[in-house]
Coordinates of C-alpha atoms and ligand atoms in Angstrom, one line a residue:
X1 CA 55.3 -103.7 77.2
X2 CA 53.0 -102.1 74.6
X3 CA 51.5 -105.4 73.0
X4 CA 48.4 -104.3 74.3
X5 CA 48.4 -101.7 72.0
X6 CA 49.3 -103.7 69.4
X7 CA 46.5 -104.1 67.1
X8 CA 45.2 -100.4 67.8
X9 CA 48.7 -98.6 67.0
X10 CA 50.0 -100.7 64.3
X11 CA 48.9 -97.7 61.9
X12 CA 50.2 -94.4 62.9
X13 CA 47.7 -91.6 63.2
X14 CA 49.4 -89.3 61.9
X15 CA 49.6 -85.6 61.8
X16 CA 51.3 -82.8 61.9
X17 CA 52.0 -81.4 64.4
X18 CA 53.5 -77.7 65.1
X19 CA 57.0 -78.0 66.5
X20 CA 56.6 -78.6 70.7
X21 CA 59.1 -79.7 72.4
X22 CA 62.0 -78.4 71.1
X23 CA 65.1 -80.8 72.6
X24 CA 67.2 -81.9 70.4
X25 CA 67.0 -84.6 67.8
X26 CA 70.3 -86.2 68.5
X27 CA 69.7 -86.6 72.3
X28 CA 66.5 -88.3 71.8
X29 CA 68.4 -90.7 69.2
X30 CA 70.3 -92.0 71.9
X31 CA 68.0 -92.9 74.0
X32 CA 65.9 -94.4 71.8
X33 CA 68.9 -96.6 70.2
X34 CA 69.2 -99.2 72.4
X35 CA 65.3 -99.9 73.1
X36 CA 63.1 -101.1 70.8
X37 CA 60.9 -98.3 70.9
X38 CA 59.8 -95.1 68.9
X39 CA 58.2 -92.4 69.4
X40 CA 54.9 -92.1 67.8
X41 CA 55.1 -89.3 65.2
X42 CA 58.2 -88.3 66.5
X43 CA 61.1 -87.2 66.0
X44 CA 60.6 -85.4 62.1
X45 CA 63.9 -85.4 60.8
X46 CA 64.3 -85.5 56.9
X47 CA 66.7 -87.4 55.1
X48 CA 66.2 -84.4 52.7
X49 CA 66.8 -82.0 54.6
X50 CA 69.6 -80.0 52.6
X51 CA 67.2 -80.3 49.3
X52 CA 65.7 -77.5 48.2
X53 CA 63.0 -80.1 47.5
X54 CA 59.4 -80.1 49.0
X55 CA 60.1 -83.8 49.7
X56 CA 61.9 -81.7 52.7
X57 CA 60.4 -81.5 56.1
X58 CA 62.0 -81.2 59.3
X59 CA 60.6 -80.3 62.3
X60 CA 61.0 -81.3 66.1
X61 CA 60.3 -84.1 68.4
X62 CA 57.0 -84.5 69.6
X63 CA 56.5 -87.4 71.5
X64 CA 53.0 -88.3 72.6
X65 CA 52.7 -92.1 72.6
X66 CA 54.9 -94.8 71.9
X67 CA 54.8 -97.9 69.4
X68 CA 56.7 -101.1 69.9
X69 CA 59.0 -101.3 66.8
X70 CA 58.1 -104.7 66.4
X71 CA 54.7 -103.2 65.5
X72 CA 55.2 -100.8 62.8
X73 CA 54.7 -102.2 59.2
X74 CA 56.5 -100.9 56.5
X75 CA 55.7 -101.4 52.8
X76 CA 59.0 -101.0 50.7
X77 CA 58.5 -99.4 46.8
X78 CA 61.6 -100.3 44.7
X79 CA 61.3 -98.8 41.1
X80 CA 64.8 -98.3 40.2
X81 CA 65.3 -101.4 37.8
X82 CA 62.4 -104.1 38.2
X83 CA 59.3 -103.2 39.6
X84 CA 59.0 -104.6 43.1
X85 CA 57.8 -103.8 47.1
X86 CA 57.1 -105.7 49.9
X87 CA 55.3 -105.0 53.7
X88 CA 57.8 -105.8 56.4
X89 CA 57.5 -105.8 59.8
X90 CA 59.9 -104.2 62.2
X91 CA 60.7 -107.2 63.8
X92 CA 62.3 -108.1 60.2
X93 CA 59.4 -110.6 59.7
X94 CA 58.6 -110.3 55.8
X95 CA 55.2 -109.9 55.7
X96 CA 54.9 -110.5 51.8
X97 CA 57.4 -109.8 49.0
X98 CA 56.3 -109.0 45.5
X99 CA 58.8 -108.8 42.0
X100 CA 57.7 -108.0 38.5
X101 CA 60.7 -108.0 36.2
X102 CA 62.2 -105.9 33.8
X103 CA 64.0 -108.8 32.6
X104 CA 61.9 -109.2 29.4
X105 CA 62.4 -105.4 28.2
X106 CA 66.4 -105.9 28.9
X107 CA 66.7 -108.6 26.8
X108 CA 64.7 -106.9 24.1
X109 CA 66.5 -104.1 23.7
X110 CA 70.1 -105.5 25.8
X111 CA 69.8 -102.7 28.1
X112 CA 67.6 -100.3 29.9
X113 CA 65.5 -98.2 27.7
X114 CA 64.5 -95.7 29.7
X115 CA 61.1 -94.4 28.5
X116 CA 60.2 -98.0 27.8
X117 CA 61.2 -98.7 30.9
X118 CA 59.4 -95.9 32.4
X119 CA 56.1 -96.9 30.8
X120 CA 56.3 -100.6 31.8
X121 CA 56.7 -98.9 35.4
X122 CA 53.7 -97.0 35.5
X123 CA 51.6 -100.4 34.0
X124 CA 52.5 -102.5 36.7
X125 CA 53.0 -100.5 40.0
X126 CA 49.8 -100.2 41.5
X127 CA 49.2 -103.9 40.8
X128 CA 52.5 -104.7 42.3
X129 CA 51.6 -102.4 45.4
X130 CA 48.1 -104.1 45.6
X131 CA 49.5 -107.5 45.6
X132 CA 52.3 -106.6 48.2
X133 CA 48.8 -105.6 50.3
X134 CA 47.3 -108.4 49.7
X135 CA 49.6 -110.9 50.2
X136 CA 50.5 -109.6 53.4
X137 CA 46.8 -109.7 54.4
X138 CA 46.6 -105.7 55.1
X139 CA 45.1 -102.6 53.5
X140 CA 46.9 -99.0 53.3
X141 CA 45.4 -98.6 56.2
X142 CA 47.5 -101.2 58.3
X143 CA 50.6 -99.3 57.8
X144 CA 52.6 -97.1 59.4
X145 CA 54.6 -96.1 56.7
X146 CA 55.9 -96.2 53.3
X147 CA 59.2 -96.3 52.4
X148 CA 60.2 -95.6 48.6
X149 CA 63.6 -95.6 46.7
X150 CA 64.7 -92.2 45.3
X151 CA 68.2 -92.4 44.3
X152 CA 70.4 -93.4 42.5
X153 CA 68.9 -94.6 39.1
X154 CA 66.6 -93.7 36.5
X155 CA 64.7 -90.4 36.9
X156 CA 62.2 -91.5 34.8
X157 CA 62.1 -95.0 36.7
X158 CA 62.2 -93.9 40.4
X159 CA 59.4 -91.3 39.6
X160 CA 56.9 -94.2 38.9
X161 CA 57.7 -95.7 42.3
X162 CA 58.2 -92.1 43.8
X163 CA 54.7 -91.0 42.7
X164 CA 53.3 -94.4 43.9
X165 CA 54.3 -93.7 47.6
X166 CA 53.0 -90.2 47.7
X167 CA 49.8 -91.1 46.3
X168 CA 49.3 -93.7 49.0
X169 CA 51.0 -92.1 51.5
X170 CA 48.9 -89.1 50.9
X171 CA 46.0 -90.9 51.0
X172 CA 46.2 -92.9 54.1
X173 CA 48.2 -90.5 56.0
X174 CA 51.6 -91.9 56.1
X175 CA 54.8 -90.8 57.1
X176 CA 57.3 -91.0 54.2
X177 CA 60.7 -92.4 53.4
X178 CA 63.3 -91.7 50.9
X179 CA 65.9 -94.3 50.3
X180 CA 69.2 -94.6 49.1
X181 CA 68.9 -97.8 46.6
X182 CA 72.3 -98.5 48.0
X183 CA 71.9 -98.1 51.4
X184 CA 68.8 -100.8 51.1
X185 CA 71.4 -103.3 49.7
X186 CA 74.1 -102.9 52.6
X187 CA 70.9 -103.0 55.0
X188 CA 69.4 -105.9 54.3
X189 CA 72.2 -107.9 55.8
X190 CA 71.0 -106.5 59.1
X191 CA 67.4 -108.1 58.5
X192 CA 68.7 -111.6 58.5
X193 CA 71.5 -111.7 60.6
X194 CA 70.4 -109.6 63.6
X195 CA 73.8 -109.8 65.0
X196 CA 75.3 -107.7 62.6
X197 CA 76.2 -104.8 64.7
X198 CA 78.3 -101.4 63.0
X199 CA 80.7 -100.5 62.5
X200 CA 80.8 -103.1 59.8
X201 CA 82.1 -103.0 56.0
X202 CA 80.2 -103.7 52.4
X203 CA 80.9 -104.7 49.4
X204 CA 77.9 -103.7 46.7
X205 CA 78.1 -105.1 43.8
X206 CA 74.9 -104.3 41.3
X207 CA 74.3 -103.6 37.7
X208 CA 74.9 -99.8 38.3
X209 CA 77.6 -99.9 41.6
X210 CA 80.8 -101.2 43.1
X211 CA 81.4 -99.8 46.6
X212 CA 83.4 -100.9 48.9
X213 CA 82.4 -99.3 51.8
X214 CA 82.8 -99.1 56.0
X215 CA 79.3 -98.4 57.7
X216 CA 80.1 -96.5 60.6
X217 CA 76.9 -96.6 61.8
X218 CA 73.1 -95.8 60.0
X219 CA 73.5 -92.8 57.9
X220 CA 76.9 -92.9 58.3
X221 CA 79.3 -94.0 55.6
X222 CA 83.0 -93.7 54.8
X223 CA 83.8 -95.1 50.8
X224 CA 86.7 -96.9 50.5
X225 CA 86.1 -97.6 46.6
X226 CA 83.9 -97.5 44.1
X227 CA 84.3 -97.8 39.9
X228 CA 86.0 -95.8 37.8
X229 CA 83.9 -96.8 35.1
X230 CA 81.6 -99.7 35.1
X231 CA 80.3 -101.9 37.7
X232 CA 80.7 -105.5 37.7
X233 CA 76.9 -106.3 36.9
X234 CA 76.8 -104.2 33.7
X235 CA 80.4 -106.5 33.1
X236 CA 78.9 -109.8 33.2
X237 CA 75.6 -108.6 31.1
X238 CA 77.8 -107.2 28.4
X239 CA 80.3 -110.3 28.6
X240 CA 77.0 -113.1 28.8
X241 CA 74.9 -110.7 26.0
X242 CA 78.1 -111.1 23.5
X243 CA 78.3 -114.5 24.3
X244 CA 74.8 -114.8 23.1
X245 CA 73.3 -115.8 26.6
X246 CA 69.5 -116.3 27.5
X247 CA 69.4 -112.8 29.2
X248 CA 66.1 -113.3 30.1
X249 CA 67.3 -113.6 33.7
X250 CA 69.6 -110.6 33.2
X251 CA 73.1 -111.7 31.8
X252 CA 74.8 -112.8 35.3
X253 CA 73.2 -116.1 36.4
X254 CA 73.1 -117.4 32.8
X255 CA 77.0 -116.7 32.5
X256 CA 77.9 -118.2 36.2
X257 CA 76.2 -121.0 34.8
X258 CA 78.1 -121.2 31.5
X259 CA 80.9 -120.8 33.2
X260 CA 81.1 -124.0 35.2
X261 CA 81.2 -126.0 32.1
X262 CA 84.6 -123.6 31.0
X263 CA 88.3 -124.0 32.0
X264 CA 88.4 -120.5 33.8
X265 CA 92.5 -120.6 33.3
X266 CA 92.4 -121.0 29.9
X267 CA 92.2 -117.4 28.4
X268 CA 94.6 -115.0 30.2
X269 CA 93.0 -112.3 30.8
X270 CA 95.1 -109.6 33.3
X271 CA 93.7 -108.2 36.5
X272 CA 92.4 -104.6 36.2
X273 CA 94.1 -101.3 38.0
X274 CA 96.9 -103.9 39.2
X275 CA 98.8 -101.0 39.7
X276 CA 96.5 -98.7 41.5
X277 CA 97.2 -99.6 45.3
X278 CA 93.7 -98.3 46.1
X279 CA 90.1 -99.8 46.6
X280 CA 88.7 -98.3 43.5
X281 CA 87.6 -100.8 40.7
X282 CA 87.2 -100.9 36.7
X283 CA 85.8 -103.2 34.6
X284 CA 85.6 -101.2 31.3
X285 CA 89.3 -102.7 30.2
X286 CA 88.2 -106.2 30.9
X287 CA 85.4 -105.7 28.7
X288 CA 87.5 -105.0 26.0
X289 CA 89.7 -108.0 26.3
X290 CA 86.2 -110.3 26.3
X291 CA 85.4 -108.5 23.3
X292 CA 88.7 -108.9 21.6
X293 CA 88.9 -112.7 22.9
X294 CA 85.1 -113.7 21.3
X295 CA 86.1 -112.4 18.3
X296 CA 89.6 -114.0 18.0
X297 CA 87.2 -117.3 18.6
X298 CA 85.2 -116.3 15.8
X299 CA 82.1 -116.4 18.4
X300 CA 79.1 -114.6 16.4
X301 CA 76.8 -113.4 19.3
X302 CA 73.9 -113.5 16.9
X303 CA 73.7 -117.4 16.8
X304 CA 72.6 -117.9 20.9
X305 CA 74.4 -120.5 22.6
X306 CA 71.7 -122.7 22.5
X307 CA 72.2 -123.2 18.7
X308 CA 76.1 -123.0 18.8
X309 CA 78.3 -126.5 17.9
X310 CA 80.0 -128.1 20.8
X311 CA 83.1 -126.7 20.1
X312 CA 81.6 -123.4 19.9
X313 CA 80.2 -123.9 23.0
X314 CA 83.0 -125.1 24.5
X315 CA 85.3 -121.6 23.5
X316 CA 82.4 -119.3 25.2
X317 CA 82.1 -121.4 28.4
X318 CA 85.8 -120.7 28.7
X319 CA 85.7 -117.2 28.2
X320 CA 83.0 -117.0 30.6
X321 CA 84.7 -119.1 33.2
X322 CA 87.9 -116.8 32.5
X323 CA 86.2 -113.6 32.1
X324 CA 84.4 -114.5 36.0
X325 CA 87.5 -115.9 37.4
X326 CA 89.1 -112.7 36.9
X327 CA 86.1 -110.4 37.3
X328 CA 85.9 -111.8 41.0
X329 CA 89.7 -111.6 41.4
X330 CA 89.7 -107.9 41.0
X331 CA 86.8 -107.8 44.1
X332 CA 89.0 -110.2 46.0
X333 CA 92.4 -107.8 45.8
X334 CA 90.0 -105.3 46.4
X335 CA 88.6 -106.5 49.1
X336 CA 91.7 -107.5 50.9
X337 CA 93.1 -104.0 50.8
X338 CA 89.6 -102.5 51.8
X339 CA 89.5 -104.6 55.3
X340 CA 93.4 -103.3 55.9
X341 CA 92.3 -99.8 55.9
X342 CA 88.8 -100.1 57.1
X343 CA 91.2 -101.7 60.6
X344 CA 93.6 -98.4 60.6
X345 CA 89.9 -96.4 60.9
X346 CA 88.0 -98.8 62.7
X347 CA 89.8 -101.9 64.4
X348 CA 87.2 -103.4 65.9
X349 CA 85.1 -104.6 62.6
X350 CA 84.0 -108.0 62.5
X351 CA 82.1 -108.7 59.6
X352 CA 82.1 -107.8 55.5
X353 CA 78.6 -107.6 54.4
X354 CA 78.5 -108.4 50.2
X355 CA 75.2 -107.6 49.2
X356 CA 73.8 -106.3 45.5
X357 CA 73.0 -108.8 42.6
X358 CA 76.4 -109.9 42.2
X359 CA 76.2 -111.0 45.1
X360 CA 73.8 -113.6 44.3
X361 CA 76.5 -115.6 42.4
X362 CA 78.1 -118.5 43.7
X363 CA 81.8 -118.1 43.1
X364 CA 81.9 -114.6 43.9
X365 CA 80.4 -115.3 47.5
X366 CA 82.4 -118.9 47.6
X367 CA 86.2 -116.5 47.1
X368 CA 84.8 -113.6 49.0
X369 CA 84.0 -116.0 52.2
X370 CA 88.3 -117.3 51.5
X371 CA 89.2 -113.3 51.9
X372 CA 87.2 -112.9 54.3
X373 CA 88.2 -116.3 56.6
X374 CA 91.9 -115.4 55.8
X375 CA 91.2 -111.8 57.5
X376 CA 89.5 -113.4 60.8
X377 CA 86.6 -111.7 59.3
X378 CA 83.0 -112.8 59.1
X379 CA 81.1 -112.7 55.8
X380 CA 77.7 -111.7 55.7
X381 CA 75.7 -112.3 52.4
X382 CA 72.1 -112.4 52.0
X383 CA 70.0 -115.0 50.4
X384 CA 69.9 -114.2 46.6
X385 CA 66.6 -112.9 46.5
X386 CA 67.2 -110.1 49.1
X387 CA 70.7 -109.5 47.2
X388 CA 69.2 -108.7 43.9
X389 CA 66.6 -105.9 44.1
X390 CA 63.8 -106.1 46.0
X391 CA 61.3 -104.7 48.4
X392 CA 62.6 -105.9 51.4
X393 CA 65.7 -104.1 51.8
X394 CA 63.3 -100.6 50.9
X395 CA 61.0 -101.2 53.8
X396 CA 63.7 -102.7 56.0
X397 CA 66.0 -99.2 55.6
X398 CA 62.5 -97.5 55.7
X399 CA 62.5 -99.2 59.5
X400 CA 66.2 -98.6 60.3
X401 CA 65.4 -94.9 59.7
X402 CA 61.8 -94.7 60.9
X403 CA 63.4 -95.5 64.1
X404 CA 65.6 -93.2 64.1
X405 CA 63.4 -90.8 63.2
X406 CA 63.5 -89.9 60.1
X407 CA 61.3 -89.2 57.8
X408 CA 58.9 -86.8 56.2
X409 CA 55.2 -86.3 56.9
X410 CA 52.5 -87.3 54.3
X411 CA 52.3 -85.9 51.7
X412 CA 49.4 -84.1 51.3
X413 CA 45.9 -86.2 49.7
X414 CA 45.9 -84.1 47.0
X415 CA 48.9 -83.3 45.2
X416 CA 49.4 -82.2 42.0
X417 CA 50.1 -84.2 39.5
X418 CA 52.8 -81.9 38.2
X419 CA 54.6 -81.8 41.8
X420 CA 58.5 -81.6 41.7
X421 CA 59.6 -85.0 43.3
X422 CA 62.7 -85.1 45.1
X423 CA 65.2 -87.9 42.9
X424 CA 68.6 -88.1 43.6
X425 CA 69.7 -89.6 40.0
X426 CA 73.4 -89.7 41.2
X427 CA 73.6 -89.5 44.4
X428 CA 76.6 -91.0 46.3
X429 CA 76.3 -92.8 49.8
X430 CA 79.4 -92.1 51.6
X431 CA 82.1 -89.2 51.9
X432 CA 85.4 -90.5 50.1
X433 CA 88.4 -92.2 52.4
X434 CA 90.5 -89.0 52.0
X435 CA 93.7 -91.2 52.4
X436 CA 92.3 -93.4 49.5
X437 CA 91.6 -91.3 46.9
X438 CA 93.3 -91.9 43.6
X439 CA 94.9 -90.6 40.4
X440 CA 93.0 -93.0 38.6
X441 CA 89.7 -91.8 39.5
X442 CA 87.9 -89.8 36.4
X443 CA 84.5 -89.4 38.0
X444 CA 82.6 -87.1 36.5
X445 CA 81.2 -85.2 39.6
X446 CA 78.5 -82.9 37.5
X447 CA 75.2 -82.9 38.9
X448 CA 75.6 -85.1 42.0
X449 CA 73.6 -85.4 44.9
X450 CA 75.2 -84.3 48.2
X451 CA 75.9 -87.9 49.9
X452 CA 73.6 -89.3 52.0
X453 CA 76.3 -89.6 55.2
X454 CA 76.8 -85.8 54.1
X455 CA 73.6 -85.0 54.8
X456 CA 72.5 -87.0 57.8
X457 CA 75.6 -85.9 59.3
X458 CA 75.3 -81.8 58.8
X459 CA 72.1 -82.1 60.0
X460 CA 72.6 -83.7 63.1
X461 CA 75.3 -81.3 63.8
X462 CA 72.8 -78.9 63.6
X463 CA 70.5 -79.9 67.0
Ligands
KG4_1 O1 71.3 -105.1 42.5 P1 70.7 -105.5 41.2 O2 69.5 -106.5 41.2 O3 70.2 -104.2 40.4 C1 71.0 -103.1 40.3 O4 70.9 -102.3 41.3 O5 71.7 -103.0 39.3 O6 71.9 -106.1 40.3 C2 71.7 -106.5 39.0 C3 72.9 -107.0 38.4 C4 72.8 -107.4 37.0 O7 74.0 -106.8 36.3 C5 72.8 -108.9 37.0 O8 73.4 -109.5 35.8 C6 73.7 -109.2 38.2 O9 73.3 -108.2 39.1 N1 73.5 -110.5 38.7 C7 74.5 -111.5 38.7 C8 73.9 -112.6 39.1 N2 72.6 -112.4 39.4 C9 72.3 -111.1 39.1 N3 75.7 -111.4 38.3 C10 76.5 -112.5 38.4 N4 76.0 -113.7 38.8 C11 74.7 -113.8 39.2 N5 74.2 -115.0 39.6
ZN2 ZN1 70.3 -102.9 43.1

């Protein structure tokens, strides 16, 4: 209908506008749901809009041309662990998709260091930005907006990418978009299987998060479970860097691997929070009992595993193998609680969406696809590259929202270099299962972010 158009309108131009039309945001958001079409500079509704931040802007519909969502292109900025950003297109056609990794700093120092971390940022952004451009064959000036995680992580991390997308965005005019690192991961499953309708539920499994989660609909998340201490990810890095792994990969892929070589039945390791009947995980006791298990095998981390005897070898594949077999056991039990309450909310759900870097591991999706076939469910797990960070999933969410309008204006072209960017450091995605909540949880709940759902929701209760 507006491929004509096309090539003109593929970058917004954008301003801003004073509020018009003053109908209301939510009305407009259903009409626009089912077509494939947005308003152009349209309906301004920040995902920030209870932060006292200046990252906040929300103002009304205005509606004075339309763009094809298939048109828009959105470059993705990711800087809460590796560097990375991609263009997509809002047809989900990855235009380009660029990663610079971390990897070499983690296994330095076996863990994030955050001004390191923060300094290796800032060397490689714009050149990661620039190459996302290139390979996508487009200039700043070919998008229509940019889309840039701002929570949860590292406020010295996300402030690199953060400052990034302002600067560009500023410069070329573009509407803005904060994302929630998790959302991105739960998102992506809807960029490659386009059938993936909500409600829906997730399992996120990263370095940082467990969540088990049901997805109501975009922006609008109920949490089942999360940890009570650590997350899987940091689990198997701690588990692979005691083992003395490669971790120049990060610890998980170079212990599933290990692990195949080990008898997974052969150290008894128990289930964690057997006797929690919630959705909430831990992993901080299980990393005890690897710790107390390498050294009753008189494993010295120091000597890498490429240097160990066979025998020696031999003990840490089976710890690994045990330590995993377990470690995905707790998901699964999870997991198959999760989908009996996410039915009593939601009865209709068809599909479990596992997404996050965990996910990238073979034997976690391999039993998760058994709990999920056993619950006439259907799982939903992205390629490994869009399940461990990445670009995509930023720009992708940056579309999901962009469509729905919203997002902030650009920033303006010169902004001070001591601004106050908006980061959400801890900032949860849903509001808690109220029937689920447990004894066991000791969340600290200083300083954290009102949740995203908490957000999106209050303020469209307010049009
Ligand atoms: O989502 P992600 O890339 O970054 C965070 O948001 O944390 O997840 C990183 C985590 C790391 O803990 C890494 O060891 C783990 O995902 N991971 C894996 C595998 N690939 C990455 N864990 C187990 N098996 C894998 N194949
Ligand atoms: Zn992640």
């Amino acid at each position: 209908m507006l491929s004509s158009l096309s090539s003109t309108i593929s970058r917004l131009n954008l301003f801003c506008p004073k509020p018009s039309i003053p109908h209301s945001l939510s009305s407009c958001l259903k009409t626009l749901k089912p077509q494939p079409i947005i308003p152009r500079w349209s309906c301004l509704h920040s995902l920030s809009t209870h932060s006292t931040s200046r990252l906040s802007t929300s103002l009304k519909p205005q509606f004075d041309a339309l763009v094809s969502k298939d048109d828009l292109v959105v470059l993705g900025i990711e800087t809460s662990c590796d560097d990375t950003a991609a263009a997509v297109r809002g047809n989900g056609e990855i235009l380009s998709q660029v990663v610079s990794s971390q990897a070499d700093l983690l296994a330095k120092y076996g863990g994030v260091a955050p001004k390191m971390a923060e300094e290796a940022h800032s060397q490689v952004i714009d050149q990661v930005v620039q190459e996302a451009l290139d390979k996508a064959n487009l200039t700043a000036r070919n998008l229509s907006a940019v889309a840039v995680t701002i929570g949860p992580g590292l406020s010295l991390c996300l402030r690199v990418g953060v400052r990034k997308a302002r600067k560009l965005a500023g410069s070329f005019n573009l509407p803005i978009i904060g994302i929630h690192h998790m959302e991105a991961h739960c998102l992506v499953a809807r960029l490659i299987e386009r059938e993936l309708e909500f409600p829906f539920m997730a399992l996120l499994i990263s370095g940082g998060h467990n969540l088990l989660i049901l997805a109501h609909d975009l922006g609008h998340y109920i949490q089942l479970g999360t940890t009570i201490d650590d997350a899987i990810g940091e689990a198997y890095d701690k588990t692979a860097k005691w083992l003395g792994l490669d971790m120049s990969r990060s610890g998980g892929p170079a212990l599933e691997e290990l692990a195949q070589e080990g008898d997974a039945e052969s150290i008894k390791f128990s289930t964690p929070m057997k006797q929690h009947r919630d959705c909430n995980f831990s992993y901080a006791g299980l990393k005890t009992q690897v710790r107390l298990a390498i050294g009753s095998h008189n494993i010295n981390p120091e000597i890498p595993i490429s240097s160990a005897s066979s025998q020696d070898r031999r003990s840490r594949a089976d710890i690994a193998a045990s330590f995993q077999r377990v470690a995905v056991l707790h998901l699964e039990e999870r997991c198959d609680r999760a989908i009996e309450w996410a039915r009593k909310i939601e009865p209709s759900i068809k599909h479990l969406v596992v997404s996050g870097g965990v996910a990238s591991n073979q034997y976690v999706r391999a039993r998760l696809d058994h709990v999920v076939k056993k619950n006439n469910l259907q799982l939903v797990c992205p390629p490994p590259k869009l399940c461990t960070d990445n670009g995509v999933m930023v720009a992708w969410t940056g579309i999901e929202h962009f469509c729905m309008g919203r997002f902030d204006p650009p920033p303006p072209a010169d902004e001070h270099e001591d601004y106050v960017y908006d980061l959400r450091p801890r900032w949860p995605l849903g509001e808690e299962y109220a029937e689920g909540r447990s004894e066991a949880r000791s969340l600290r709940t200083a300083r954290i972010h009102p949740s995203l759902t908490s957000i999106i929701q209050a303020s469209l209760q307010q049009q």
